[in-house]
PDB file of C-alpha atoms in Angstrom:
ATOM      1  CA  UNK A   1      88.957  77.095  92.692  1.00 41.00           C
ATOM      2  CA  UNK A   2      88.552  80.246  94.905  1.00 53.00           C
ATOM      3  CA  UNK A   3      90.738  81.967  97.045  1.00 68.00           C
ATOM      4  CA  UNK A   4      90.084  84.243 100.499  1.00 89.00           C
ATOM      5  CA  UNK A   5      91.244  87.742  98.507  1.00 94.00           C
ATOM      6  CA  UNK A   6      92.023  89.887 102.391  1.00 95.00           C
ATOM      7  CA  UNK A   7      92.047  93.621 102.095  1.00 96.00           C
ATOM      8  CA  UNK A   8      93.661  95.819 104.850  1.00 97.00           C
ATOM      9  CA  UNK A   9      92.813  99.792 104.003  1.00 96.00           C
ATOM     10  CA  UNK A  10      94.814 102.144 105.897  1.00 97.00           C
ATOM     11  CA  UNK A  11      92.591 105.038 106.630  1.00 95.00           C
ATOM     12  CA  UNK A  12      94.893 107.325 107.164  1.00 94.00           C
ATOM     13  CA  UNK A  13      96.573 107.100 104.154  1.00 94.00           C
ATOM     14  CA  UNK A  14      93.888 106.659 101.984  1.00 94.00           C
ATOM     15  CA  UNK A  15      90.374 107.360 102.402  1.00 92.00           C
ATOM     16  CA  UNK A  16      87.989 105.539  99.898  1.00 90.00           C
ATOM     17  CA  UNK A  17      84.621 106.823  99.387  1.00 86.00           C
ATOM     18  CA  UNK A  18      83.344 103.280  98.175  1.00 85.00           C
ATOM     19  CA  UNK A  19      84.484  99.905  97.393  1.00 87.00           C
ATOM     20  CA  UNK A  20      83.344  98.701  93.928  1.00 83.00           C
ATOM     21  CA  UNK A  21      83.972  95.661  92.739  1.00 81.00           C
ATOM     22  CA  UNK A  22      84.776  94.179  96.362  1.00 86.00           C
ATOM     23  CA  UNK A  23      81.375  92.739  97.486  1.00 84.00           C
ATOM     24  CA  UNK A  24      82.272  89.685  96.297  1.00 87.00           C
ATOM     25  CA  UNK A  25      81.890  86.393  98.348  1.00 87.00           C
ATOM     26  CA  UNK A  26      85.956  85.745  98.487  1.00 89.00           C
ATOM     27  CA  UNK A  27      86.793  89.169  99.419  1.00 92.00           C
ATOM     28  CA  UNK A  28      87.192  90.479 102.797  1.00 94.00           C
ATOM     29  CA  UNK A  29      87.845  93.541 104.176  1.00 95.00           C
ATOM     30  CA  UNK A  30      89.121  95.091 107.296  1.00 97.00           C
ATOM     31  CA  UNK A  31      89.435  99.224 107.987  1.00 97.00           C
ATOM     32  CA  UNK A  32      92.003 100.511 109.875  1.00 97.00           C
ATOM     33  CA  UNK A  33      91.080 103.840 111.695  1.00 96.00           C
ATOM     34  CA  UNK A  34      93.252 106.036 113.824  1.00 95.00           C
ATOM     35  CA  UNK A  35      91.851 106.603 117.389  1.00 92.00           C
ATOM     36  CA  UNK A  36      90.992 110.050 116.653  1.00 90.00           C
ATOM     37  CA  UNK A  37      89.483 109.347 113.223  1.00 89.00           C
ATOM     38  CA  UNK A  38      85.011 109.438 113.694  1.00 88.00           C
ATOM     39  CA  UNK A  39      83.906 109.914 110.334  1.00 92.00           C
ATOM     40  CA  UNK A  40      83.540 107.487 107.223  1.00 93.00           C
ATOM     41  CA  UNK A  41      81.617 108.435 104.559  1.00 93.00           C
ATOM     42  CA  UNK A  42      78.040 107.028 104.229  1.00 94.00           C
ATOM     43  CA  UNK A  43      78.642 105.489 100.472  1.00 93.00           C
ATOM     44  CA  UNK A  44      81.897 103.561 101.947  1.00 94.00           C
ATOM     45  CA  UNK A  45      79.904 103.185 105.390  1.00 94.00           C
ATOM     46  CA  UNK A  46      76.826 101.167 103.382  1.00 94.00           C
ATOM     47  CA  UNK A  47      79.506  98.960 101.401  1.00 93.00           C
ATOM     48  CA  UNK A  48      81.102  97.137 104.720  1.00 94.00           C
ATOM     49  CA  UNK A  49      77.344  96.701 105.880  1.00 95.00           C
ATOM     50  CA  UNK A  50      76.625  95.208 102.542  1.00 93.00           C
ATOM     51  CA  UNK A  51      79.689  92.894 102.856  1.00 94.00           C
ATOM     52  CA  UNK A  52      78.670  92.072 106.583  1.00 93.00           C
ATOM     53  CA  UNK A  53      80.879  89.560 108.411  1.00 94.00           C
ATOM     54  CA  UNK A  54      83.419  89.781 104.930  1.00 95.00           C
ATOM     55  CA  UNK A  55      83.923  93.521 106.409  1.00 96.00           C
ATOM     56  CA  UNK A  56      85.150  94.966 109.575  1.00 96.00           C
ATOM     57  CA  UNK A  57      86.500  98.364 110.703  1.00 96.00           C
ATOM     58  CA  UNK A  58      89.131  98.128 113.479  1.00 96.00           C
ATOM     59  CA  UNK A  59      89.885 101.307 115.798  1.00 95.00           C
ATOM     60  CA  UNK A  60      93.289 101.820 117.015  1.00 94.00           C
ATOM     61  CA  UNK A  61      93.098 103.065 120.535  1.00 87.00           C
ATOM     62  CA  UNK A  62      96.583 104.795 121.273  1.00 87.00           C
ATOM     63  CA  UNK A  63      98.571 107.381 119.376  1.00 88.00           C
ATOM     64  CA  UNK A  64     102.045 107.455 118.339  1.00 88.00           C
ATOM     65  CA  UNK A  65     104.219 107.960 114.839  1.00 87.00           C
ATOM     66  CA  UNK A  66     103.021 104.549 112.578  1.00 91.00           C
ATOM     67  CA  UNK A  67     100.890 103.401 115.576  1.00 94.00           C
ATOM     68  CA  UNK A  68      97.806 102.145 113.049  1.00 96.00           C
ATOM     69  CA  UNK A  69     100.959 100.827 110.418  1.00 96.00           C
ATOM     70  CA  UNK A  70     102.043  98.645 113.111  1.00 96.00           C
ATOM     71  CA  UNK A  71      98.521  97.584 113.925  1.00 97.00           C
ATOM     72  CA  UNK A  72      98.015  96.615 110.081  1.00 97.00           C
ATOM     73  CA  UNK A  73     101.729  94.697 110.557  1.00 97.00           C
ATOM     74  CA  UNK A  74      99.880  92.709 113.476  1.00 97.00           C
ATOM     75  CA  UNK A  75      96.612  91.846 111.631  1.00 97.00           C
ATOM     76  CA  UNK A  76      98.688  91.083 108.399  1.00 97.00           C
ATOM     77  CA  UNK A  77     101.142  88.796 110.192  1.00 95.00           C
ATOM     78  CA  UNK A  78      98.707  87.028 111.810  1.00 96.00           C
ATOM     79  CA  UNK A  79      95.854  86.468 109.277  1.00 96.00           C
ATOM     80  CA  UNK A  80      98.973  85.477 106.675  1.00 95.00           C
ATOM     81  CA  UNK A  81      99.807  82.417 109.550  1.00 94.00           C
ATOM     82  CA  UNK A  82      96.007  81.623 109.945  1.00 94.00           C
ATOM     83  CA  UNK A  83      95.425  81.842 106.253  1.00 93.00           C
ATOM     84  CA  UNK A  84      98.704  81.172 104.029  1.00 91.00           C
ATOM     85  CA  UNK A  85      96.812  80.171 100.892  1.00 91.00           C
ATOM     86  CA  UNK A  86      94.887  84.112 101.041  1.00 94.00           C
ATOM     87  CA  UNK A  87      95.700  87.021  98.822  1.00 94.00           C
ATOM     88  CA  UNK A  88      96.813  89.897 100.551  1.00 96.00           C
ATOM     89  CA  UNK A  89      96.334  93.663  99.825  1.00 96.00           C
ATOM     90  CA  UNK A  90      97.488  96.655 101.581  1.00 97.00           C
ATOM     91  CA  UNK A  91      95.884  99.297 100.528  1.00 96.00           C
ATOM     92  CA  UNK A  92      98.242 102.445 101.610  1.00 96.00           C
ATOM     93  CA  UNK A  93     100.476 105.393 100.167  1.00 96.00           C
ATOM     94  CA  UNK A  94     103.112 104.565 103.230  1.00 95.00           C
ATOM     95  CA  UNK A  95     105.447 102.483 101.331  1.00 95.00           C
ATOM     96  CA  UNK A  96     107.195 101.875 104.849  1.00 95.00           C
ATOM     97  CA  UNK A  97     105.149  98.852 104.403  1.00 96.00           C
ATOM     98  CA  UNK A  98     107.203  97.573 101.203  1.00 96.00           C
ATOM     99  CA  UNK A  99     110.101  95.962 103.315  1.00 96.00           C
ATOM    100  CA  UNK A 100     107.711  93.784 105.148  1.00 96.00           C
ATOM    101  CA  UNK A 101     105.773  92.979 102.284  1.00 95.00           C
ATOM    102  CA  UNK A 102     109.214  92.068 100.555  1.00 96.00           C
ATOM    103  CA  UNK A 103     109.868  89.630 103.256  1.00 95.00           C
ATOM    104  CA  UNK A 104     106.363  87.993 103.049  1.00 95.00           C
ATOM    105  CA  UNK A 105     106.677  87.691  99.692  1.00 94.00           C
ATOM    106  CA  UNK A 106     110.005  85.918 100.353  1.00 94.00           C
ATOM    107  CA  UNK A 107     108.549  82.970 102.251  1.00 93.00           C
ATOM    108  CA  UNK A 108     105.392  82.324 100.293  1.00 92.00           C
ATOM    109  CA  UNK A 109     102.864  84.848 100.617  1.00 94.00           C
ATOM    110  CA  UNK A 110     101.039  86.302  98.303  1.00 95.00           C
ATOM    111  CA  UNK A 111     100.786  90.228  99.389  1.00 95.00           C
ATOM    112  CA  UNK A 112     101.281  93.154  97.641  1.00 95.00           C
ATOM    113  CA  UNK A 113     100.669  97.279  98.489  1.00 95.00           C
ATOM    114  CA  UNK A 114      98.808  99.498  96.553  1.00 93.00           C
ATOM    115  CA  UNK A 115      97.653 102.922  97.104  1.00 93.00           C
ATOM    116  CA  UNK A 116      93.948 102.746  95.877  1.00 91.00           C
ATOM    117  CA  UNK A 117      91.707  99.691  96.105  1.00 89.00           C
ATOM    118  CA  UNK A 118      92.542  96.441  94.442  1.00 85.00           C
ATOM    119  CA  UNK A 119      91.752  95.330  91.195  1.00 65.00           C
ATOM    120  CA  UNK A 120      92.723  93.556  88.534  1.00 48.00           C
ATOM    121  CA  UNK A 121      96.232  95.147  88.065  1.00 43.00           C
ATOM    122  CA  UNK A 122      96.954  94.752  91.935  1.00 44.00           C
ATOM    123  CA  UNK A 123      96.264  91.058  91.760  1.00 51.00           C
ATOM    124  CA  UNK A 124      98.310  90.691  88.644  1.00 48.00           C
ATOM    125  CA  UNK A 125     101.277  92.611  90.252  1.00 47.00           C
ATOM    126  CA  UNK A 126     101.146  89.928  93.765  1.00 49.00           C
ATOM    127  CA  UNK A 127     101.248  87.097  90.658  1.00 54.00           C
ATOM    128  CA  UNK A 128     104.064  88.674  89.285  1.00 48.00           C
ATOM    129  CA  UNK A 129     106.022  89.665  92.554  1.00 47.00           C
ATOM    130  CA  UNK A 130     105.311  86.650  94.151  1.00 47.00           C
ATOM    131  CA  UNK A 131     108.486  84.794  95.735  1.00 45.00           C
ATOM    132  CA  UNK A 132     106.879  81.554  94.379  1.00 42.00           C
ATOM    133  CA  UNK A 133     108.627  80.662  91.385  1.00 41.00           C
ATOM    134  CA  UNK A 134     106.034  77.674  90.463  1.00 42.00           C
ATOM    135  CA  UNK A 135     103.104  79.911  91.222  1.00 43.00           C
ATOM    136  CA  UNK A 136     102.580  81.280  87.646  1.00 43.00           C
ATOM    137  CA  UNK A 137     101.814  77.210  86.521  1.00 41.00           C
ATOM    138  CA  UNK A 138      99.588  76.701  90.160  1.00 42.00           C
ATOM    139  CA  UNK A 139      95.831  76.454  90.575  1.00 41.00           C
ATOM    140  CA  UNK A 140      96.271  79.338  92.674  1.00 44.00           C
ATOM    141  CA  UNK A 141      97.522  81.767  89.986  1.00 46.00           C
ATOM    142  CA  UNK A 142      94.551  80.527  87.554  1.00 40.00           C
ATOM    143  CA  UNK A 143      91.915  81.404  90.041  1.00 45.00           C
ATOM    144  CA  UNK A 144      93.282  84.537  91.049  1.00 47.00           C
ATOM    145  CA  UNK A 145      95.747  85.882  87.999  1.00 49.00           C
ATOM    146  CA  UNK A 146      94.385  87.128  84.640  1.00 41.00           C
ATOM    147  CA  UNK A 147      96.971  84.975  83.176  1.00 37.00           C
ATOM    148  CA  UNK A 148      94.744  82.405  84.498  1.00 35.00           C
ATOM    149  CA  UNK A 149      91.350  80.932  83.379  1.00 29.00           C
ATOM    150  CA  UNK A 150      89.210  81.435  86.073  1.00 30.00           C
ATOM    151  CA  UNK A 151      90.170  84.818  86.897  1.00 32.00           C
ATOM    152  CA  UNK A 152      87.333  87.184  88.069  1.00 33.00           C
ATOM    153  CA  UNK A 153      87.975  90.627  87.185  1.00 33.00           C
ATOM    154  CA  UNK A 154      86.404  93.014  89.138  1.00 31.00           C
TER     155      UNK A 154
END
């Protein structure tokens, strides 16, 4: 069984110069740039192309104190309602993010904030903060969890 694995990377905060491991066919990706953010580097650039549809960037267009955090709060509220069964990870240093991600974890959703890029430890730690107390015995924790047989590790 495989599960959408959604990445949100806030730019700002934290500014990848690849994504290994993520070019997998579960795993998509969305970049968060600030409106006066141009550049990306060309190894991280080549990656989303890679990933194609699985990878999008998405430009903020105004400016403000936490104007591209509230942007991610958007895109994260609303892909969670579209897809409640994904895996969530916010990839930032702003841990302004954690009381939001406390209260998604509260009703059911599997999210969890990290500041680098997920791996194996990141999807361990949304298994072991998740709100769902059956979700260490589910399907979903043995496709996604080490804990869990059909883990990929990336």
């Amino acid at each position: 069984m495989s599960f959408k694995n959604i990445v949100l990377i806030d730019f700002e905060s934290v500014q990848p110069e690849a994504l290994p491991g993520l070019d997998l066919p579960n795993w998509h990706l969305m970049l968060f740039v600030g409106a006066n953010q141009l550049k990306v580097p060309l190894a991280l650039a080549m990656a989303m192309q890679r990933m194609s549809d699985r990878a999008q960037y998405v430009q903020i267009s105004g400016q403000g104190p936490n104007a591209l955090d509230f942007h991610i709060a958007f895109y994260l509220g609303q892909l969670a309602a579209a897809s409640p069964d994904a895996v969530f990870h916010v990839v930032s240093k702003d841990k302004g993010f954690d009381p939001l991600i406390q209260h998604l974890q509260s009703r059911q959703i599997a999210v969890v904030r990290s500041p680098s890029l997920p791996n194996r430890t990141t999807c361990d730690a949304t298994c072991r903060t998740s709100a769902d107390t059956e979700h260490q015995s589910s399907a979903r924790c043995a496709g996604e969890c080490s804990r869990g047989s059909a883990r990929v590790t990336i």
